Amino acid sequence: MTTMSLGITALPQRSPLVTRPLLLRFVSIVACSVGFFLPLAAVPLLADATSPVGGGVANGALLAATVAGELASPWLMQRVGVRVVLAAGLVLLGASTFVLLFSVSLPVLVSTGVLRGLGFALAIVAGGAVTAAIVPPDRRGEGLALAGLVSAVPSLLALPLGVTLSAVAGPGWVFAIAGAVPLLAVASVGGLPGRAAGAQTARVSSRTSGRSGASILAGLRSPELLRPALVFAASAAVAGVVVTCVPGALTGSASALAPALLLVQPAAAGLGRWLAGRYGDRLGHRRLFLPGIALSAAGMAAMAAAASAPLVLAGGVVFGLGFGALQNSTISAMYERADERQFATVSALWNAGYDGGMAAGAFAVSALAALVGPAVAFLALAVALPFVLTLVRRSASTTASTTRPTR
């Protein structure tokens, strides 16, 4: 009796996800996270020792340079290639950190912060484009989620480890490790594709197929790329508030929960990102925008009850799930609508939305909290966040004809 006579239909083969190029890419992902985040908390402590505003100036210079580098990366990648930009970013990130072994004066901390920010920006934008090209299109959401987890774990561990290592063994060890790891990872770049591979399999919508310019301005003119980036930037604004404003606003029984909140929120975000990658490939990534925004708003509203320990922790978990879902669904939706010549633009727009959104949210809510109090400011942000759903509705009307069928 044959298989045909039994009526058994073979299941479609899924493309392999974890390949040698992706494993090589994981090397530069981990190195970039360690090089950037290990000194991130140690540097402001050293800067504050030299000036009352030193920490803010040093971190401000770092973040400003990061956003500037992200916006310039697509232009550089067009001219010298993705591998050159990725390698240059790793070298700049690592080599500039070694300077701190010789001096930690405020001018040196600020200038090396600028160089480190530029290096980090080049590495994450070029690396993001490489990752999107490596993973198969039918599993891109899952692949991006996996890469996000590989980045998140060392980032989460490096922050407290940098502070602890600096206190126990001295900041020199922090700078030596953070400088050496990115430089060692440069050796892995040669095994990565030098350009976006598999362009013939990329899904290109009729609206983007005639405009494949790989520049930030081209991305800003493309609604299919800009709207998901704005949706994510809105959620990133809440993340900036959670990291910057919420811990200092906790009162009563919740006042001791700041470390726990800063741990459960990114952990929940990692879970949300993985779930979004897993199911977004099957259901459509844009369908996850609405629940992601709703969870983000609900979590922020719960954290406004700054004196209630259960609500604060629950809010951190709920927001983390929504933020993680939007992290993966927005960038996956952007790559889905771009041809591979636009991958650098997608990576730059999304990362700039991440950093810019976090900075804008922290600044705006801090200013508002000074006028009306933290609880009211947090609730105002939670109420304002769902208004970005108008972007989702407008973009959803253009996706019906290209939504991937459920498998």
Coordinates of C-alpha atoms in Angstrom, one line a residue:
M1 CA 0.0 0.0 0.0
T2 CA 1.5 3.3 -1.0
T3 CA 1.6 6.6 0.9
M4 CA -0.6 8.1 -1.8
S5 CA -3.4 5.5 -1.2
L6 CA -3.3 6.3 2.5
G7 CA -4.0 10.0 1.8
I8 CA -1.0 11.1 3.7
T9 CA 0.4 14.4 2.6
A10 CA 4.0 15.3 3.3
L11 CA 4.5 18.4 5.5
P12 CA 6.3 21.3 3.8
Q13 CA 10.0 21.4 4.7
R14 CA 11.0 24.4 6.8
S15 CA 14.3 26.0 6.0
P16 CA 17.1 25.4 8.5
L17 CA 17.5 28.2 10.9
V18 CA 20.8 27.8 12.8
T19 CA 23.5 27.7 10.2
R20 CA 27.3 28.2 10.3
P21 CA 27.0 31.9 9.1
L22 CA 24.4 32.5 11.8
L23 CA 26.6 30.9 14.5
L24 CA 29.5 33.2 13.3
R25 CA 27.1 36.1 13.5
F26 CA 26.4 35.2 17.1
V27 CA 30.1 35.8 17.9
S28 CA 29.9 39.5 16.9
I29 CA 26.5 39.9 18.5
V30 CA 27.8 38.8 21.9
A31 CA 31.0 40.8 21.5
C32 CA 29.2 43.9 20.7
S33 CA 26.9 43.5 23.7
V34 CA 29.8 42.9 26.1
G35 CA 31.9 45.7 24.7
F36 CA 29.1 48.3 25.0
F37 CA 27.3 47.3 28.2
L38 CA 30.1 46.1 30.4
P39 CA 31.5 49.7 31.0
L40 CA 28.0 51.4 30.6
A41 CA 27.3 51.8 34.3
A42 CA 31.0 52.0 35.4
V43 CA 31.8 55.0 33.2
P44 CA 29.1 57.4 34.7
L45 CA 30.4 56.5 38.2
L46 CA 33.9 57.6 37.3
A47 CA 32.6 60.7 35.5
D48 CA 30.5 61.7 38.5
A49 CA 33.7 61.6 40.6
T50 CA 35.2 64.3 38.4
S51 CA 32.1 66.6 38.1
P52 CA 28.6 66.7 39.4
V53 CA 27.2 66.5 35.9
G54 CA 29.9 64.2 34.5
G55 CA 27.9 61.1 34.4
G56 CA 25.1 62.7 32.4
V57 CA 27.5 64.4 30.0
A58 CA 29.4 61.1 29.4
N59 CA 26.3 59.1 28.8
G60 CA 24.6 61.9 26.7
A61 CA 27.6 62.0 24.4
L62 CA 27.6 58.2 24.1
L63 CA 23.9 58.1 23.2
A64 CA 24.0 61.0 20.8
A65 CA 27.0 59.5 18.9
T66 CA 25.1 56.2 18.8
V67 CA 22.1 57.7 17.1
A68 CA 24.3 59.7 14.7
G69 CA 26.2 56.6 13.8
E70 CA 23.0 54.6 13.2
L71 CA 21.7 57.2 10.8
A72 CA 25.0 57.3 8.9
S73 CA 25.5 53.6 8.7
P74 CA 23.4 52.9 5.5
W75 CA 25.4 55.5 3.6
L76 CA 28.7 53.9 4.6
M77 CA 27.5 50.3 3.9
Q78 CA 26.5 51.4 0.3
R79 CA 30.1 52.6 -0.3
V80 CA 32.4 50.1 1.5
G81 CA 30.2 47.0 2.1
V82 CA 28.5 45.5 5.1
R83 CA 31.5 43.4 6.4
V84 CA 33.8 46.4 6.4
V85 CA 31.3 48.5 8.4
L86 CA 30.7 45.7 10.9
A87 CA 34.4 45.1 11.3
A88 CA 35.1 48.8 11.6
G89 CA 32.4 49.1 14.3
L90 CA 33.9 46.3 16.3
V91 CA 37.4 47.8 16.1
L92 CA 36.2 51.3 17.0
L93 CA 34.2 50.0 19.9
G94 CA 37.1 47.9 21.3
A95 CA 40.1 50.1 20.5
S96 CA 38.6 53.3 22.0
T97 CA 37.8 51.5 25.2
F98 CA 41.5 50.7 25.7
V99 CA 42.1 54.4 26.0
L100 CA 40.4 54.4 29.3
L101 CA 43.2 52.2 30.7
F102 CA 45.4 55.3 30.6
S103 CA 43.1 58.1 31.6
V104 CA 39.6 58.5 33.1
S105 CA 39.5 62.3 33.1
L106 CA 36.1 63.8 32.0
P107 CA 37.3 64.9 28.5
V108 CA 38.7 61.4 27.9
L109 CA 35.5 59.8 29.1
V110 CA 33.4 62.0 26.9
S111 CA 35.5 61.6 23.8
T112 CA 35.9 57.9 24.1
G113 CA 32.1 57.7 24.7
V114 CA 31.6 59.4 21.3
L115 CA 33.9 56.8 19.6
R116 CA 32.3 53.9 21.5
G117 CA 28.8 55.1 20.5
L118 CA 29.8 55.4 16.8
G119 CA 31.4 51.9 16.9
F120 CA 28.4 50.3 18.6
A121 CA 26.1 52.0 16.0
L122 CA 28.0 50.8 13.0
A123 CA 28.2 47.3 14.4
I124 CA 24.6 46.9 15.3
V125 CA 23.2 48.4 12.1
A126 CA 25.6 46.4 9.8
G127 CA 25.2 43.3 11.9
G128 CA 21.4 43.6 11.8
A129 CA 21.4 43.7 8.0
V130 CA 23.7 40.7 7.9
T131 CA 21.4 38.8 10.3
A132 CA 18.3 39.5 8.2
A133 CA 20.1 38.3 5.1
I134 CA 21.4 35.1 6.8
V135 CA 18.1 33.8 8.2
P136 CA 15.6 32.2 5.7
P137 CA 12.7 34.6 4.7
D138 CA 10.1 32.0 5.8
R139 CA 11.6 32.0 9.4
R140 CA 12.9 35.5 9.6
G141 CA 10.9 36.5 12.6
E142 CA 12.1 33.4 14.5
G143 CA 15.6 34.0 13.5
L144 CA 15.6 37.7 14.5
A145 CA 14.0 36.7 17.8
L146 CA 16.9 34.2 18.4
A147 CA 19.5 36.8 17.5
G148 CA 17.7 39.2 19.9
L149 CA 18.0 36.7 22.8
V150 CA 21.6 36.1 22.0
S151 CA 22.2 39.8 22.3
A152 CA 19.9 40.3 25.4
V153 CA 21.5 37.8 27.7
P154 CA 25.0 39.2 27.7
S155 CA 23.6 42.7 27.8
L156 CA 21.6 41.9 30.9
L157 CA 24.5 40.3 32.6
A158 CA 27.2 42.8 31.6
L159 CA 25.6 45.8 33.3
P160 CA 25.7 44.5 36.9
L161 CA 28.9 42.6 36.2
G162 CA 30.7 45.8 35.1
V163 CA 29.8 47.6 38.3
T164 CA 30.7 44.6 40.5
L165 CA 34.0 44.0 38.7
S166 CA 34.9 47.6 38.9
A167 CA 34.3 47.7 42.6
V168 CA 36.1 44.4 43.3
A169 CA 39.1 44.4 40.9
G170 CA 39.1 48.0 39.6
P171 CA 37.8 49.7 36.4
G172 CA 40.9 48.7 34.5
W173 CA 39.7 45.1 34.3
V174 CA 36.3 46.3 33.0
F175 CA 37.9 48.4 30.2
A176 CA 40.5 45.6 29.3
I177 CA 37.7 43.0 28.8
A178 CA 35.3 45.4 27.1
G179 CA 38.1 46.4 24.7
A180 CA 39.5 43.0 24.0
V181 CA 36.2 41.1 23.3
P182 CA 35.1 43.2 20.2
L183 CA 38.6 43.1 18.7
L184 CA 38.8 39.3 19.0
A185 CA 35.4 39.1 17.3
V186 CA 36.6 40.8 14.2
A187 CA 38.0 37.4 13.1
S188 CA 34.4 36.1 12.7
V189 CA 33.4 38.7 10.2
G190 CA 35.2 37.1 7.3
G191 CA 32.9 34.1 7.4
L192 CA 29.8 36.3 7.0
P193 CA 28.2 37.1 3.6
G194 CA 29.7 40.3 2.1
R195 CA 26.4 41.4 0.7
A196 CA 22.7 40.6 1.3
A197 CA 22.2 37.1 -0.1
G198 CA 19.2 35.5 -1.7
A199 CA 17.7 38.7 -3.1
Q200 CA 15.6 36.7 -5.5
T201 CA 13.7 35.2 -2.6
A202 CA 13.0 38.5 -0.8
R203 CA 9.4 39.5 -0.7
V204 CA 9.0 42.9 -2.3
S205 CA 5.7 44.7 -2.3
S206 CA 4.5 46.6 -5.3
R207 CA 4.8 49.8 -3.2
T208 CA 8.5 49.3 -2.4
S209 CA 9.7 47.5 -5.5
G210 CA 10.3 50.8 -7.4
R211 CA 12.1 52.5 -4.6
S212 CA 15.0 50.5 -3.3
G213 CA 17.2 53.4 -2.2
A214 CA 19.2 52.3 0.8
S215 CA 19.2 55.6 2.6
I216 CA 17.5 57.0 5.7
L217 CA 15.6 59.6 3.6
A218 CA 14.3 56.8 1.4
G219 CA 13.2 54.9 4.5
L220 CA 11.4 58.0 5.9
R221 CA 9.5 58.4 2.7
S222 CA 8.4 54.8 2.8
P223 CA 5.2 54.3 4.9
E224 CA 5.8 50.5 5.0
L225 CA 9.1 51.1 6.8
L226 CA 8.3 54.3 8.7
R227 CA 5.1 53.2 10.4
P228 CA 6.4 50.1 12.2
A229 CA 9.5 52.1 13.2
L230 CA 7.2 54.8 14.8
V231 CA 5.1 52.1 16.5
F232 CA 8.2 50.6 18.1
A233 CA 9.6 54.0 19.0
A234 CA 6.4 54.7 21.0
S235 CA 6.9 51.5 23.0
A236 CA 10.6 52.3 23.4
A237 CA 9.6 55.6 25.0
V238 CA 7.9 53.6 27.7
A239 CA 11.0 51.5 28.1
G240 CA 13.0 54.6 28.6
V241 CA 10.6 55.7 31.4
V242 CA 10.8 52.2 33.0
V243 CA 14.6 52.3 33.2
T244 CA 15.0 56.0 34.0
C245 CA 12.0 57.2 35.9
V246 CA 10.0 54.4 37.5
P247 CA 12.7 53.1 40.0
G248 CA 13.1 56.5 41.5
A249 CA 9.3 57.0 41.8
L250 CA 8.6 53.8 43.8
T251 CA 7.4 54.4 47.3
G252 CA 6.2 52.4 50.3
S253 CA 6.5 48.6 50.0
A254 CA 7.5 49.0 46.4
S255 CA 10.6 51.2 47.0
A256 CA 12.9 48.1 47.4
L257 CA 11.7 46.6 44.1
A258 CA 13.8 48.6 41.7
P259 CA 16.4 45.8 41.1
A260 CA 13.7 43.2 40.7
L261 CA 11.7 45.4 38.3
L262 CA 14.8 46.0 36.2
L263 CA 15.3 42.2 36.1
V264 CA 11.8 41.0 35.4
Q265 CA 11.0 43.6 32.7
P266 CA 13.9 42.6 30.3
A267 CA 13.3 38.9 31.1
A268 CA 9.7 39.2 30.1
A269 CA 10.7 41.2 27.0
G270 CA 12.9 38.3 25.9
L271 CA 10.0 35.9 26.3
G272 CA 7.7 38.3 24.4
R273 CA 10.3 38.7 21.6
W274 CA 10.6 34.9 21.2
L275 CA 6.9 34.3 21.1
A276 CA 6.4 37.1 18.6
G277 CA 9.1 35.6 16.4
R278 CA 7.7 32.1 16.7
Y279 CA 4.1 33.0 15.8
G280 CA 4.6 36.1 13.7
D281 CA 6.1 34.0 10.9
R282 CA 2.8 32.0 10.8
L283 CA 0.1 34.7 11.6
G284 CA 1.7 37.8 10.2
H285 CA 3.9 40.2 12.1
R286 CA 1.6 43.2 11.8
R287 CA -1.2 41.4 13.6
L288 CA 1.0 41.5 16.7
F289 CA 1.2 45.3 16.8
L290 CA -2.2 45.8 18.5
P291 CA -1.6 43.3 21.4
G292 CA 1.9 44.6 21.8
I293 CA 0.8 48.2 22.2
A294 CA -2.1 47.2 24.5
L295 CA 0.2 45.2 26.8
S296 CA 2.7 48.1 26.8
A297 CA 0.0 50.6 27.8
A298 CA -1.5 48.3 30.5
G299 CA 2.0 47.6 32.0
M300 CA 2.8 51.3 32.2
A301 CA -0.6 52.0 33.8
A302 CA 0.0 49.3 36.5
M303 CA 3.5 50.8 37.3
A304 CA 1.8 54.1 37.9
A305 CA 0.7 52.6 41.2
A306 CA 4.1 53.3 42.5
A307 CA 3.4 52.3 46.1
S308 CA 2.0 48.8 45.3
A309 CA 4.6 46.1 45.0
P310 CA 2.4 43.6 43.3
L311 CA 1.1 46.0 40.7
V312 CA 4.6 47.4 40.0
L313 CA 6.0 43.9 39.4
A314 CA 3.0 42.8 37.4
G315 CA 3.2 46.0 35.3
G316 CA 6.9 45.3 34.6
V317 CA 6.1 41.8 33.4
V318 CA 3.1 42.9 31.3
F319 CA 5.0 45.8 29.7
G320 CA 8.0 43.5 29.1
L321 CA 5.8 41.0 27.1
G322 CA 4.4 43.8 25.0
F323 CA 7.7 45.5 24.4
G324 CA 9.4 42.3 23.4
A325 CA 6.5 41.4 21.0
L326 CA 6.9 44.9 19.4
Q327 CA 10.7 44.6 19.2
N328 CA 10.4 41.5 17.0
S329 CA 7.1 42.2 15.1
T330 CA 8.0 45.7 14.0
I331 CA 11.5 44.9 12.6
S332 CA 10.2 41.7 11.1
A333 CA 7.4 43.6 9.3
M334 CA 9.9 46.2 8.1
Y335 CA 12.2 43.5 6.6
E336 CA 9.2 41.8 5.1
R337 CA 8.4 44.9 3.1
A338 CA 12.0 45.7 2.1
D339 CA 14.2 44.3 -0.6
E340 CA 17.7 43.4 0.5
R341 CA 19.2 46.6 -0.7
Q342 CA 17.1 48.3 2.0
F343 CA 18.1 46.0 4.9
A344 CA 20.7 48.6 6.1
T345 CA 18.0 51.3 6.1
V346 CA 15.6 49.1 8.0
S347 CA 18.2 48.3 10.6
A348 CA 19.2 51.9 11.0
L349 CA 15.6 53.2 11.3
W350 CA 14.6 50.6 13.8
N351 CA 17.7 51.1 16.0
A352 CA 17.4 54.9 15.8
G353 CA 13.7 54.5 16.8
Y354 CA 14.8 52.4 19.8
D355 CA 17.5 54.8 21.1
G356 CA 15.6 58.0 20.2
G357 CA 12.3 56.7 21.6
M358 CA 13.9 55.7 24.9
A359 CA 15.7 59.1 25.3
A360 CA 12.6 61.1 24.3
G361 CA 10.3 59.1 26.6
A362 CA 12.6 59.5 29.6
F363 CA 13.1 63.3 29.0
A364 CA 9.4 64.1 28.3
V365 CA 8.0 62.1 31.3
S366 CA 10.7 63.4 33.7
A367 CA 9.7 67.0 32.7
L368 CA 6.0 66.2 33.1
A369 CA 6.6 64.4 36.4
A370 CA 8.2 67.5 37.8
L371 CA 5.0 69.4 37.1
V372 CA 2.2 66.9 37.9
G373 CA 3.9 64.1 39.8
P374 CA 5.2 60.7 38.6
A375 CA 1.9 58.8 38.9
V376 CA 0.0 61.3 36.7
A377 CA 2.9 61.4 34.2
F378 CA 3.0 57.6 34.0
L379 CA -0.8 57.4 33.5
A380 CA -0.6 60.1 30.8
L381 CA 1.9 58.1 28.9
A382 CA -0.2 54.9 29.2
V383 CA -3.2 56.7 27.8
A384 CA -1.3 58.3 25.0
L385 CA 0.4 55.1 23.8
P386 CA -2.7 53.5 22.2
F387 CA -3.0 56.5 19.8
V388 CA -0.2 55.0 17.7
L389 CA -2.7 52.3 16.8
T390 CA -3.9 54.6 14.1
L391 CA -0.6 53.9 12.4
V392 CA -1.3 50.2 12.7
R393 CA -4.8 50.6 11.1
R394 CA -3.5 52.7 8.2
S395 CA -0.6 50.3 7.5
A396 CA -2.8 47.2 7.9
S397 CA -5.0 48.3 5.0
T398 CA -2.0 48.0 2.7
T399 CA -0.9 44.6 3.8
A400 CA -3.9 42.3 3.0
S401 CA -2.7 41.3 -0.4
T402 CA 0.8 40.3 0.8
T403 CA 0.1 38.8 4.2
R404 CA 1.8 35.4 4.6
P405 CA -0.8 32.6 4.8
T406 CA -1.1 30.6 8.1
R407 CA 0.9 27.4 8.0

